[in-house]
PDB file of C-alpha atoms and ligand atoms in Angstrom:
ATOM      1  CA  UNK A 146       0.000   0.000   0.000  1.00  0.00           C
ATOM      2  CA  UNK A 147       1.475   3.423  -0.439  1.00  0.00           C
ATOM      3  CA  UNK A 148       2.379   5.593   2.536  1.00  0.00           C
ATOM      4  CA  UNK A 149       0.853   8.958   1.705  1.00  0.00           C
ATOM      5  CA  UNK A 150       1.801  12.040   3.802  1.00  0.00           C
ATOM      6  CA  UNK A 151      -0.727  13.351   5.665  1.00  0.00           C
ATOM      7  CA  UNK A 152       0.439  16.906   5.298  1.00  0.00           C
ATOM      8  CA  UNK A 153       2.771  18.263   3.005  1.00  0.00           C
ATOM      9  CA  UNK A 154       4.697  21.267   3.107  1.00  0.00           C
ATOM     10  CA  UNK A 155       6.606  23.029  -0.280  1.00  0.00           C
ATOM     11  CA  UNK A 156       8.623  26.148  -0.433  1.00  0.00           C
ATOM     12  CA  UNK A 157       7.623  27.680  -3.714  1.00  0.00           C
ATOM     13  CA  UNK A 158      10.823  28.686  -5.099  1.00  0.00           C
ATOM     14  CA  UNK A 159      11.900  29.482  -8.559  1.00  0.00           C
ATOM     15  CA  UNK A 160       9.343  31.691 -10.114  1.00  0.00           C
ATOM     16  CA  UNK A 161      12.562  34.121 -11.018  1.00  0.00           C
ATOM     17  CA  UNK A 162      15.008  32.033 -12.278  1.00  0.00           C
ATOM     18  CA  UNK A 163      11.999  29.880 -14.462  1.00  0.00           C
ATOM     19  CA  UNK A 164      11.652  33.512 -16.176  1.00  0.00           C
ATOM     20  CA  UNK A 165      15.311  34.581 -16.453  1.00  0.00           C
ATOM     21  CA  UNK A 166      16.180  31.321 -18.312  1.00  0.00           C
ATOM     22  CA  UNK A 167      13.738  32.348 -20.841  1.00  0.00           C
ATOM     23  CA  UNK A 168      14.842  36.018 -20.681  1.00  0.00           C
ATOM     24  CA  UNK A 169      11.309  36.812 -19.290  1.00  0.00           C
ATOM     25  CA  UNK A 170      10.824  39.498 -16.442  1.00  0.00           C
ATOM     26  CA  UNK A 171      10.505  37.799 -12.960  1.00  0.00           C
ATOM     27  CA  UNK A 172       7.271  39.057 -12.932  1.00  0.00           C
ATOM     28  CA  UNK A 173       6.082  36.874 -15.604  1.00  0.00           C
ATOM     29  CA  UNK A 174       7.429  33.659 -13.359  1.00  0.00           C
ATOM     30  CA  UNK A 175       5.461  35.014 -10.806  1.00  0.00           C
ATOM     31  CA  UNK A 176       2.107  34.800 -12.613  1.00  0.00           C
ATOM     32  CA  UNK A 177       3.456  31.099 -13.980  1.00  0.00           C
ATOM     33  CA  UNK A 178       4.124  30.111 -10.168  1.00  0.00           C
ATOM     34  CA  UNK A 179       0.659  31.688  -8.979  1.00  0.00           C
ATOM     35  CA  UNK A 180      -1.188  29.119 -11.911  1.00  0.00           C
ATOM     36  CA  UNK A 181       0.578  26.625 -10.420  1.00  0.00           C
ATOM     37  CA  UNK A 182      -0.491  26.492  -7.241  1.00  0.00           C
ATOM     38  CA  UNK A 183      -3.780  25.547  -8.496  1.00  0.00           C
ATOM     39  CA  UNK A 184      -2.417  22.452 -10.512  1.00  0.00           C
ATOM     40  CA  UNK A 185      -0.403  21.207  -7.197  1.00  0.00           C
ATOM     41  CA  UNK A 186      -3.241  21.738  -5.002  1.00  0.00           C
ATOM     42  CA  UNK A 187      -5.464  19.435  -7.542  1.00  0.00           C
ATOM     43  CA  UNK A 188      -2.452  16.799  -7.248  1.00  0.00           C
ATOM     44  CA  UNK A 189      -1.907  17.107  -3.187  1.00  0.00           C
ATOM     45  CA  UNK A 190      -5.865  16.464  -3.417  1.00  0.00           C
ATOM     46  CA  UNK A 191      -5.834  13.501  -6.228  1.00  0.00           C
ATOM     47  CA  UNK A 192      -3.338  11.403  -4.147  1.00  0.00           C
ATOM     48  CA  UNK A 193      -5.381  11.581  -0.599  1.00  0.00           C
ATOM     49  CA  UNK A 194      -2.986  14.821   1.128  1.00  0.00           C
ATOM     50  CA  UNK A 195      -5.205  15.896   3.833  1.00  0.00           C
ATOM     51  CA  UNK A 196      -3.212  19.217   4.278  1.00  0.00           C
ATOM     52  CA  UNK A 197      -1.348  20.876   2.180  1.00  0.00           C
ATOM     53  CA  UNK A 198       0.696  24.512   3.212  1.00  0.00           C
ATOM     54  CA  UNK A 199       2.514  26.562   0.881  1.00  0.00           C
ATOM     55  CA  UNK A 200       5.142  28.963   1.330  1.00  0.00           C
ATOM     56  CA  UNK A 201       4.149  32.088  -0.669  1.00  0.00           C
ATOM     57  CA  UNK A 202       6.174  34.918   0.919  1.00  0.00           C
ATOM     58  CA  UNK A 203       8.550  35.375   3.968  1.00  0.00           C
ATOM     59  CA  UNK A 204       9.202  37.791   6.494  1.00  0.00           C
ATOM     60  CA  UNK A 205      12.340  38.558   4.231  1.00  0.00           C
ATOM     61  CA  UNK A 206      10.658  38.712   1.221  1.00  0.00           C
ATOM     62  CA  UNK A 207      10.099  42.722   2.162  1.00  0.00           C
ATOM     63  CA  UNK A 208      13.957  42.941   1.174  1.00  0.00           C
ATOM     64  CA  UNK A 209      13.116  42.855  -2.260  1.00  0.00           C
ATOM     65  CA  UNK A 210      12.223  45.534  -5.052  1.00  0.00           C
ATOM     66  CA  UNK A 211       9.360  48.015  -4.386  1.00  0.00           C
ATOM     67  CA  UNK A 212       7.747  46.795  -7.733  1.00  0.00           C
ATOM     68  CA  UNK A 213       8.534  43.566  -7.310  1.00  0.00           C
ATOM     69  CA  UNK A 214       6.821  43.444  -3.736  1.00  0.00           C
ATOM     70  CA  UNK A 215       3.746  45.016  -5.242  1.00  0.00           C
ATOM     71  CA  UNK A 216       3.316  42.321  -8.309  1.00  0.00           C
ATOM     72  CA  UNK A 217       3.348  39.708  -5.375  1.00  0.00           C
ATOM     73  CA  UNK A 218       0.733  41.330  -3.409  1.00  0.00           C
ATOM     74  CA  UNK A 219      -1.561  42.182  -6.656  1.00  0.00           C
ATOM     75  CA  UNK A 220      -1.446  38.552  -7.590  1.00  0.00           C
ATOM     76  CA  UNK A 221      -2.402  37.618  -4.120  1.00  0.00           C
ATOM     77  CA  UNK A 222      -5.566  39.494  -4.606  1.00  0.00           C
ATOM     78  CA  UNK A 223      -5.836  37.863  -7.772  1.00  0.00           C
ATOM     79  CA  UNK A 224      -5.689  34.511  -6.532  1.00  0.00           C
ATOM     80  CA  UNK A 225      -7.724  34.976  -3.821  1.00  0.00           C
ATOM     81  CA  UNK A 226     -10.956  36.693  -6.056  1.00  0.00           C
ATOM     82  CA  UNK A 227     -10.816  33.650  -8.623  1.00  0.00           C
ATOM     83  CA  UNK A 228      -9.726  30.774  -6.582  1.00  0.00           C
ATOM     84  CA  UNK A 229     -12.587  31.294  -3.412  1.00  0.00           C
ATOM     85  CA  UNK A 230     -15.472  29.802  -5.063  1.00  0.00           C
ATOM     86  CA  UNK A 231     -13.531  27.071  -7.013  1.00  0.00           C
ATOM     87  CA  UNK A 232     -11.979  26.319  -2.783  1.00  0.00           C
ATOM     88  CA  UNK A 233     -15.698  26.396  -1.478  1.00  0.00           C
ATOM     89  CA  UNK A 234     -17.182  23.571  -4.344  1.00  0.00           C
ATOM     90  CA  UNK A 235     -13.830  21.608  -3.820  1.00  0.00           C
ATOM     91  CA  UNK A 236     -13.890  21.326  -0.344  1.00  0.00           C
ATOM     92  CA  UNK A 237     -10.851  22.852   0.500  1.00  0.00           C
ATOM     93  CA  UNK A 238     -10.488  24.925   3.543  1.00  0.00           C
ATOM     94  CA  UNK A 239      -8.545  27.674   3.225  1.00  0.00           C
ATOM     95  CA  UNK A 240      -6.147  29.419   5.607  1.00  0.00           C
ATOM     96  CA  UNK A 241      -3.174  32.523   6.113  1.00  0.00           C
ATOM     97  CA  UNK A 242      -0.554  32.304   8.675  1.00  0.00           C
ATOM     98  CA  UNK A 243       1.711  34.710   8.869  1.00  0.00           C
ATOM     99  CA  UNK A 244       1.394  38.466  10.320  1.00  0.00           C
ATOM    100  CA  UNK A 245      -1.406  39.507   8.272  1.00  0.00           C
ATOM    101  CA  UNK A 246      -1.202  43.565   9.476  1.00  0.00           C
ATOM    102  CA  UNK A 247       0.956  44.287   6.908  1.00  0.00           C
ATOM    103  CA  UNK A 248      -1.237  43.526   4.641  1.00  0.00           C
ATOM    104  CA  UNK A 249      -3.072  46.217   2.902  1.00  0.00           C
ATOM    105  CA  UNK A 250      -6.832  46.117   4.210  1.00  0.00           C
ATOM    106  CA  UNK A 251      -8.357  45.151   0.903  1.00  0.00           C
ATOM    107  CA  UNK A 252      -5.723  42.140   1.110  1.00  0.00           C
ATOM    108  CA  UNK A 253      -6.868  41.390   5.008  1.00  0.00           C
ATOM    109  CA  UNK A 254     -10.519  41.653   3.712  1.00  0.00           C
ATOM    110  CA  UNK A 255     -10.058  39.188   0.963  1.00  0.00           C
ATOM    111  CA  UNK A 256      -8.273  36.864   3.189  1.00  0.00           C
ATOM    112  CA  UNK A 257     -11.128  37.031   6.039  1.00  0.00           C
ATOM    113  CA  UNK A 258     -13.215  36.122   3.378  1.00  0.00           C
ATOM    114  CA  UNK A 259     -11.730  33.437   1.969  1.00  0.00           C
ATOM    115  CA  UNK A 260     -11.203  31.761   5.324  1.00  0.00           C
ATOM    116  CA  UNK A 261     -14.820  32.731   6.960  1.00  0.00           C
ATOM    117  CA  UNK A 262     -16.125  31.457   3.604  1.00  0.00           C
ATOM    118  CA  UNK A 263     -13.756  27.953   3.337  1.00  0.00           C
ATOM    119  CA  UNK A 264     -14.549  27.365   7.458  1.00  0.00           C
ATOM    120  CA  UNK A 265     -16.389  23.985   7.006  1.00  0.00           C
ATOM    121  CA  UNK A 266     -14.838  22.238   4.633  1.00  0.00           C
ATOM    122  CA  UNK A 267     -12.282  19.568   5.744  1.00  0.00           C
ATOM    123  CA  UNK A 268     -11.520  17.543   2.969  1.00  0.00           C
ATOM    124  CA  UNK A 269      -8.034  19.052   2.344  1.00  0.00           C
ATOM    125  CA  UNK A 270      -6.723  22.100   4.789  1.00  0.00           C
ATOM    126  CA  UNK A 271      -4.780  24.726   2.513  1.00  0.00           C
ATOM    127  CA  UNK A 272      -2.484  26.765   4.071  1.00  0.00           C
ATOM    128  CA  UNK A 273      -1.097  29.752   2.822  1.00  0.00           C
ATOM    129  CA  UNK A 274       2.187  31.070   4.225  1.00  0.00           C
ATOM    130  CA  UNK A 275       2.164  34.941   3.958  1.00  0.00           C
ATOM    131  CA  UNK A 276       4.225  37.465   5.359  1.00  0.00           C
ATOM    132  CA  UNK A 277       5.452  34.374   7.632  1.00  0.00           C
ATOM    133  CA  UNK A 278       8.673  33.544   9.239  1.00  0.00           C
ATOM    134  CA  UNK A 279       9.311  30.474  11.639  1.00  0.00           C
ATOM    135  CA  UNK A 280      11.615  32.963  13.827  1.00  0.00           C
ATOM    136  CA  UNK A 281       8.361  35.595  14.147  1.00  0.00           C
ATOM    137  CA  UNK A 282       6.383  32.574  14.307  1.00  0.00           C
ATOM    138  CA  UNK A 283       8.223  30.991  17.844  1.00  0.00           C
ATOM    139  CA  UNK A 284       8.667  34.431  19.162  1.00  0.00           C
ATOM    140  CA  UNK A 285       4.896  35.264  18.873  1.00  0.00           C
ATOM    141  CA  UNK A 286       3.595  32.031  19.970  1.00  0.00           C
ATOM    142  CA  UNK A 287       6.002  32.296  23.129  1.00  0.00           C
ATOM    143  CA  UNK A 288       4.472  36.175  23.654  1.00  0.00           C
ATOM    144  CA  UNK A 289       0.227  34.699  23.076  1.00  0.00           C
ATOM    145  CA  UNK A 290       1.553  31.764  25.880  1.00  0.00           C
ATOM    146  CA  UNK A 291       2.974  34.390  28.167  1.00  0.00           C
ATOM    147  CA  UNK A 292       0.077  36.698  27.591  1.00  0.00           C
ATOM    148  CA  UNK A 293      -2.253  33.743  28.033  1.00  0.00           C
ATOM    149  CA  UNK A 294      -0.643  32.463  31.849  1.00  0.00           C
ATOM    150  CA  UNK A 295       0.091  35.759  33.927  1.00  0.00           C
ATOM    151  CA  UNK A 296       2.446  34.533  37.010  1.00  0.00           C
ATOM    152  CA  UNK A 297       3.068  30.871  35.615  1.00  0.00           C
ATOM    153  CA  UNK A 298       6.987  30.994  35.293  1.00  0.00           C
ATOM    154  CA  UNK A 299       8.635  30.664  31.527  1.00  0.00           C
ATOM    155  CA  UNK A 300      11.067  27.770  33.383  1.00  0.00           C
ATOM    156  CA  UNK A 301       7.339  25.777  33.021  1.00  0.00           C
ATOM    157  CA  UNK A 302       6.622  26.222  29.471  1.00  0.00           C
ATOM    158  CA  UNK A 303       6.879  22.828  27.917  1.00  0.00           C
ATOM    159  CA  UNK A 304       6.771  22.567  24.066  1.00  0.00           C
ATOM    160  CA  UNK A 305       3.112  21.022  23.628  1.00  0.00           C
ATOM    161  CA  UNK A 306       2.165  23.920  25.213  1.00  0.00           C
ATOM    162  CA  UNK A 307       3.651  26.184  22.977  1.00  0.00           C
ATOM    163  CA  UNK A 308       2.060  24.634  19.862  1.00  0.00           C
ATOM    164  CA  UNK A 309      -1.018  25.657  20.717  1.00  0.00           C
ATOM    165  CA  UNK A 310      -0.167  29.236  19.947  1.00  0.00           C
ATOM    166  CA  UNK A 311       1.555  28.684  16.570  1.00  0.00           C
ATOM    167  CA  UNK A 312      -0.333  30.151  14.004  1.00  0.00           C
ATOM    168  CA  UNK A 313      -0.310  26.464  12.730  1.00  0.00           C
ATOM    169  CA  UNK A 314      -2.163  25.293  16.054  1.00  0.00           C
ATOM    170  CA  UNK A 315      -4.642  22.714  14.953  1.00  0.00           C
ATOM    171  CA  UNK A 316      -2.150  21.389  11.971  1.00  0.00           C
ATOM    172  CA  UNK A 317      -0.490  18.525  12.476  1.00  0.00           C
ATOM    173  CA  UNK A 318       3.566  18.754  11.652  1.00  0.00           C
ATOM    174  CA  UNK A 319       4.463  18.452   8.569  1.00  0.00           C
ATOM    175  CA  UNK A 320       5.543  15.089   7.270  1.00  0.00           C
ATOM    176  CA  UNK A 321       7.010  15.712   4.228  1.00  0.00           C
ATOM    177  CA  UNK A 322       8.743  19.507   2.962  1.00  0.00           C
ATOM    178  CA  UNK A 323       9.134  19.908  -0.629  1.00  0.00           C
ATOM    179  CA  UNK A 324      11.297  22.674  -2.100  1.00  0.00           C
ATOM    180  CA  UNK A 325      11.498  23.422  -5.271  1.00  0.00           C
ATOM    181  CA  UNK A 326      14.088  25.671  -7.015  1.00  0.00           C
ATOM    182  CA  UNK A 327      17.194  23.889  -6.017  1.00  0.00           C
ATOM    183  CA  UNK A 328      18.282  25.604  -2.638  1.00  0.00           C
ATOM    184  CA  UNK A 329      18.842  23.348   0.026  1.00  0.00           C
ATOM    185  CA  UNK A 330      17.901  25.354   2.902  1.00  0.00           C
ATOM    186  CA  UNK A 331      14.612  26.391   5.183  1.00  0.00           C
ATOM    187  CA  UNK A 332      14.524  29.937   4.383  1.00  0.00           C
ATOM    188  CA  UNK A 333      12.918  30.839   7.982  1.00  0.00           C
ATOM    189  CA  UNK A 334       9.573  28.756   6.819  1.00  0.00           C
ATOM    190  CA  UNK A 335       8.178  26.442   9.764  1.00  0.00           C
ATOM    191  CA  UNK A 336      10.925  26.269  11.477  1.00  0.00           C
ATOM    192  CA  UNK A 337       9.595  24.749  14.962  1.00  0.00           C
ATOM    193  CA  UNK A 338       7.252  22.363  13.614  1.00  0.00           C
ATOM    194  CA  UNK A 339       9.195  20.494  10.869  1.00  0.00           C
ATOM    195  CA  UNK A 340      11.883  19.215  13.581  1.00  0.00           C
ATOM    196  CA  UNK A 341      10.789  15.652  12.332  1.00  0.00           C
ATOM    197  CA  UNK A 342       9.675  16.593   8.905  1.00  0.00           C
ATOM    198  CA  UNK A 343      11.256  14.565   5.906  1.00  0.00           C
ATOM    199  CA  UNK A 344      13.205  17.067   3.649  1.00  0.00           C
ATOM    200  CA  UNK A 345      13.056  16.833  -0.175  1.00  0.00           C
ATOM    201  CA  UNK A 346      14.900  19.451  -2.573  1.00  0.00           C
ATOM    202  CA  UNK A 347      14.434  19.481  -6.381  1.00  0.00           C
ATOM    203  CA  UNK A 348      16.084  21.261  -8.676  1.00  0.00           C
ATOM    204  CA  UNK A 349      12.774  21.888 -10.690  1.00  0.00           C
ATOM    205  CA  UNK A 350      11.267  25.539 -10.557  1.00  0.00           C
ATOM    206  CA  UNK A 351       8.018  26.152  -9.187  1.00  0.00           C
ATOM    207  CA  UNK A 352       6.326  26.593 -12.475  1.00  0.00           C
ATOM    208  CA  UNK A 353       6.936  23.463 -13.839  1.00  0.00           C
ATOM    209  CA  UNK A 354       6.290  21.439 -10.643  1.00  0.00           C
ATOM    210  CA  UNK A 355       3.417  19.184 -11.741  1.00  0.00           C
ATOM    211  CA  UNK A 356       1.539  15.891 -10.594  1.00  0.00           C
ATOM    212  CA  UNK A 357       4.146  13.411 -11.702  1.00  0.00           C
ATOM    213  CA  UNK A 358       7.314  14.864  -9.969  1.00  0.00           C
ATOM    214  CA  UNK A 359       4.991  14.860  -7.130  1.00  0.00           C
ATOM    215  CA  UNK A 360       3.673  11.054  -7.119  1.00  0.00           C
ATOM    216  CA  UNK A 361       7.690  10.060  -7.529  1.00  0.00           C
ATOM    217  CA  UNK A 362       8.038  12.307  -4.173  1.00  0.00           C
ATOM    218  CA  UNK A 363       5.750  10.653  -2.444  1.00  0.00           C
ATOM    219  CA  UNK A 364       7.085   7.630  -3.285  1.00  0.00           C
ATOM    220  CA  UNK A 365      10.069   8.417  -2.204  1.00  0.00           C
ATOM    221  CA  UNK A 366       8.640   9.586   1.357  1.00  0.00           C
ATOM    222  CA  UNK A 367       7.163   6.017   1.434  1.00  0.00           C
ATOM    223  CA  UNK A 368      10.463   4.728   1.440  1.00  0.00           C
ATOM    224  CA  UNK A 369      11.893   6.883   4.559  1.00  0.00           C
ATOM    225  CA  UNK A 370      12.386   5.383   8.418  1.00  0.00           C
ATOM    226  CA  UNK A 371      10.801   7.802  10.442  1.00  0.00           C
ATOM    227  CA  UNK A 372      12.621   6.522  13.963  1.00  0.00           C
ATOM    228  CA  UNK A 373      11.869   9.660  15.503  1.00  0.00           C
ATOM    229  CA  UNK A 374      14.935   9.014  17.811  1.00  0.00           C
ATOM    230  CA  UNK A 375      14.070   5.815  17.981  1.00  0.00           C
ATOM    231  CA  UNK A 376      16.320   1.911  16.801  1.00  0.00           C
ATOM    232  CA  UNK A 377      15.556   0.745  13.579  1.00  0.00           C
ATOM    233  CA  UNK A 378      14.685  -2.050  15.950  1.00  0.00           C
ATOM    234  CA  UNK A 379      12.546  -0.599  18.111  1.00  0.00           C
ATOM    235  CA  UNK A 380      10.397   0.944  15.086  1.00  0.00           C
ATOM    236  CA  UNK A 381      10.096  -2.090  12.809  1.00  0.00           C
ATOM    237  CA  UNK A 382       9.032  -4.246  15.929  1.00  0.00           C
TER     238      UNK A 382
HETATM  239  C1  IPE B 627       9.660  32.174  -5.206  1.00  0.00           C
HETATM  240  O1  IPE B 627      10.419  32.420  -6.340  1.00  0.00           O
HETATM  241  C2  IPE B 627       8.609  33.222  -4.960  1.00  0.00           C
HETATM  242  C3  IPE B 627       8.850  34.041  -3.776  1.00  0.00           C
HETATM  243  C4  IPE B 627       9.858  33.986  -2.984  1.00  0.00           C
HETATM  244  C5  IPE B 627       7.846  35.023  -3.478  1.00  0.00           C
HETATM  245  P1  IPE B 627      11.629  33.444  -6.326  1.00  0.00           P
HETATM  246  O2  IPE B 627      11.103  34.785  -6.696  1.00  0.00           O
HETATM  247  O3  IPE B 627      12.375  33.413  -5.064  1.00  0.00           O
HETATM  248  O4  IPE B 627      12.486  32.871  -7.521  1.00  0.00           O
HETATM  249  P2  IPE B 627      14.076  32.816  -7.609  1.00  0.00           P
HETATM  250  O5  IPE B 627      14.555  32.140  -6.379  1.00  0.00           O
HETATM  251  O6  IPE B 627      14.541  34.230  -7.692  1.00  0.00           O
HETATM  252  O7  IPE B 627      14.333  32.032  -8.838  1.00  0.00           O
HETATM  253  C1  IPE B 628      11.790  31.298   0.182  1.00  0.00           C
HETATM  254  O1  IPE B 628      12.310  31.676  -1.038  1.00  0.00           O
HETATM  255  C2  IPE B 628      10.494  31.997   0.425  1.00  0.00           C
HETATM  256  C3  IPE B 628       9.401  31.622  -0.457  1.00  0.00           C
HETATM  257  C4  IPE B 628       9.416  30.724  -1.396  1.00  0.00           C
HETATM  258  C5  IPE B 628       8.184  32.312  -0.219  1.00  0.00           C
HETATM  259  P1  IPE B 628      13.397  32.821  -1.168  1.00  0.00           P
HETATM  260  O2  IPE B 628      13.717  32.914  -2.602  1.00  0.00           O
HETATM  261  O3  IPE B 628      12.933  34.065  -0.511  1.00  0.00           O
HETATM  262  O4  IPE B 628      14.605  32.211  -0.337  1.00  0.00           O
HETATM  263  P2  IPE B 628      16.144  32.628  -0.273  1.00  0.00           P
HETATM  264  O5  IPE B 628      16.190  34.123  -0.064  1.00  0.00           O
HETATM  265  O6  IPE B 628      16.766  32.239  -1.569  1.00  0.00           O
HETATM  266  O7  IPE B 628      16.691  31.859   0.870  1.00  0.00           O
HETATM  267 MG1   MG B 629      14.000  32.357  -4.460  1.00  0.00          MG
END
């Protein structure tokens, strides 16, 4: 039988160097990475993924052009506006983490939306990572916890505890991280809960990520020993 992950995670990288090797502006990669998303999100759901959370733009990402910012944002939007309805028919239920007051309030409207209107479904939990760093992510879930237990001393905080104030409470970990791109590296995504997480790196950019790259990842997840500290022993006993 094959092992499917229950949740997958992917760092969306690429977009840029998918345009510059056709001598396209990295804007144009951008739009190719956005149609994407839709494609792998049909996949995640065709081989049984029950959650699915994408890395769309990092605490870092700010660092970059003005303009190139602003295309990001706009296609956002875009995204959001056609994608809702498709989300609400398909079952999918739909979710931001990240520090969403930067966004621009038409972008924190859409979002609400999208979520309030995606809030029952169950049959695969999208997440969108926006404006989201695992760093910010710790440090805000350890500020909610101390918020949360006035006089209860930080030498008490155990980690369980802490999860439940990740913006990812109610996710399980992921099982499997996929980046594409060809960087080796986390990039400050979930940085906390993919201590256990089996790490996969492809040299393919985002754009042309499809359904059969993905199948051959999840067979190779199938193949992994997950002895989470464990013997070899002790696991296959
Ligand atoms: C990923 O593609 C998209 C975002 C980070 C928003 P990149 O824009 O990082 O593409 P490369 O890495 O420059 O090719
Ligand atoms: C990681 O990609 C962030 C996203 C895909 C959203 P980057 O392109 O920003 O990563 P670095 O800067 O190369 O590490
Ligand atoms: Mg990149």
């Amino acid at each position: 039988m094959k092992l499917v992950p229950k949740h997958i995670a992917m760092i969306m990288d690429g977009n840029g160097r998918w345009a510059k090797k056709r001598l396209l502006p990295r804007a144009v990669g951008h739009v190719k990475g956005a149609a994407n998303v839709r494609s792998v999100v049909q996949a995640c759901t065709d081989q049984g993924v029950d959650y699915l959370t994408l890395f769309a733009f990092s605490t870092e990402n700010w660092r970059r052009p003005e303009e190139e910012v602003s295309t990001l944002m706009d296609l956002f939007i875009q995204y959001l506006d056609k994608e809702v309805n498709e989300m609400k028919e398909a079952g999918i239920r739909f979710r931001i983490i990240g520090d969403r007051s930067a966004f621009t309030p038409t972008l924190q409207d859409r979002i609400l939306r999208a979520e309030q209107e995606t809030s029952h479904n169950s049959k695969l939990h999208l997440t969108i990572a926006a404006n989201y760093g695992g760093k910010w992510d710790i440090l805000n879930a350890t500020h909610l916890w101390a918020v949360a237990n006035p006089g209860v001393p930080v030498s008490s905080l155990e980690p369980a505890a802490l999860d439940a104030y990740l913006s990812t409470a109610g996710l399980p970990d992921p099982d499997l991280l996929i980046r594409t791109g060809g960087e080796s590296r986390m990039s400050n995504f979930l940085l906390w809960q993919m201590a256990y997480t089996e790490l996969y790196f492809t040299d393919t950019f985002w754009p042309e990520f499809g359904a059969s790259e993905l199948e051959s990842v999840i067979e190779w997840f199938g193949k992994r020993v997950r002895r989470f500290g464990k013997t070899d022993e002790q696991v296959l006993s």
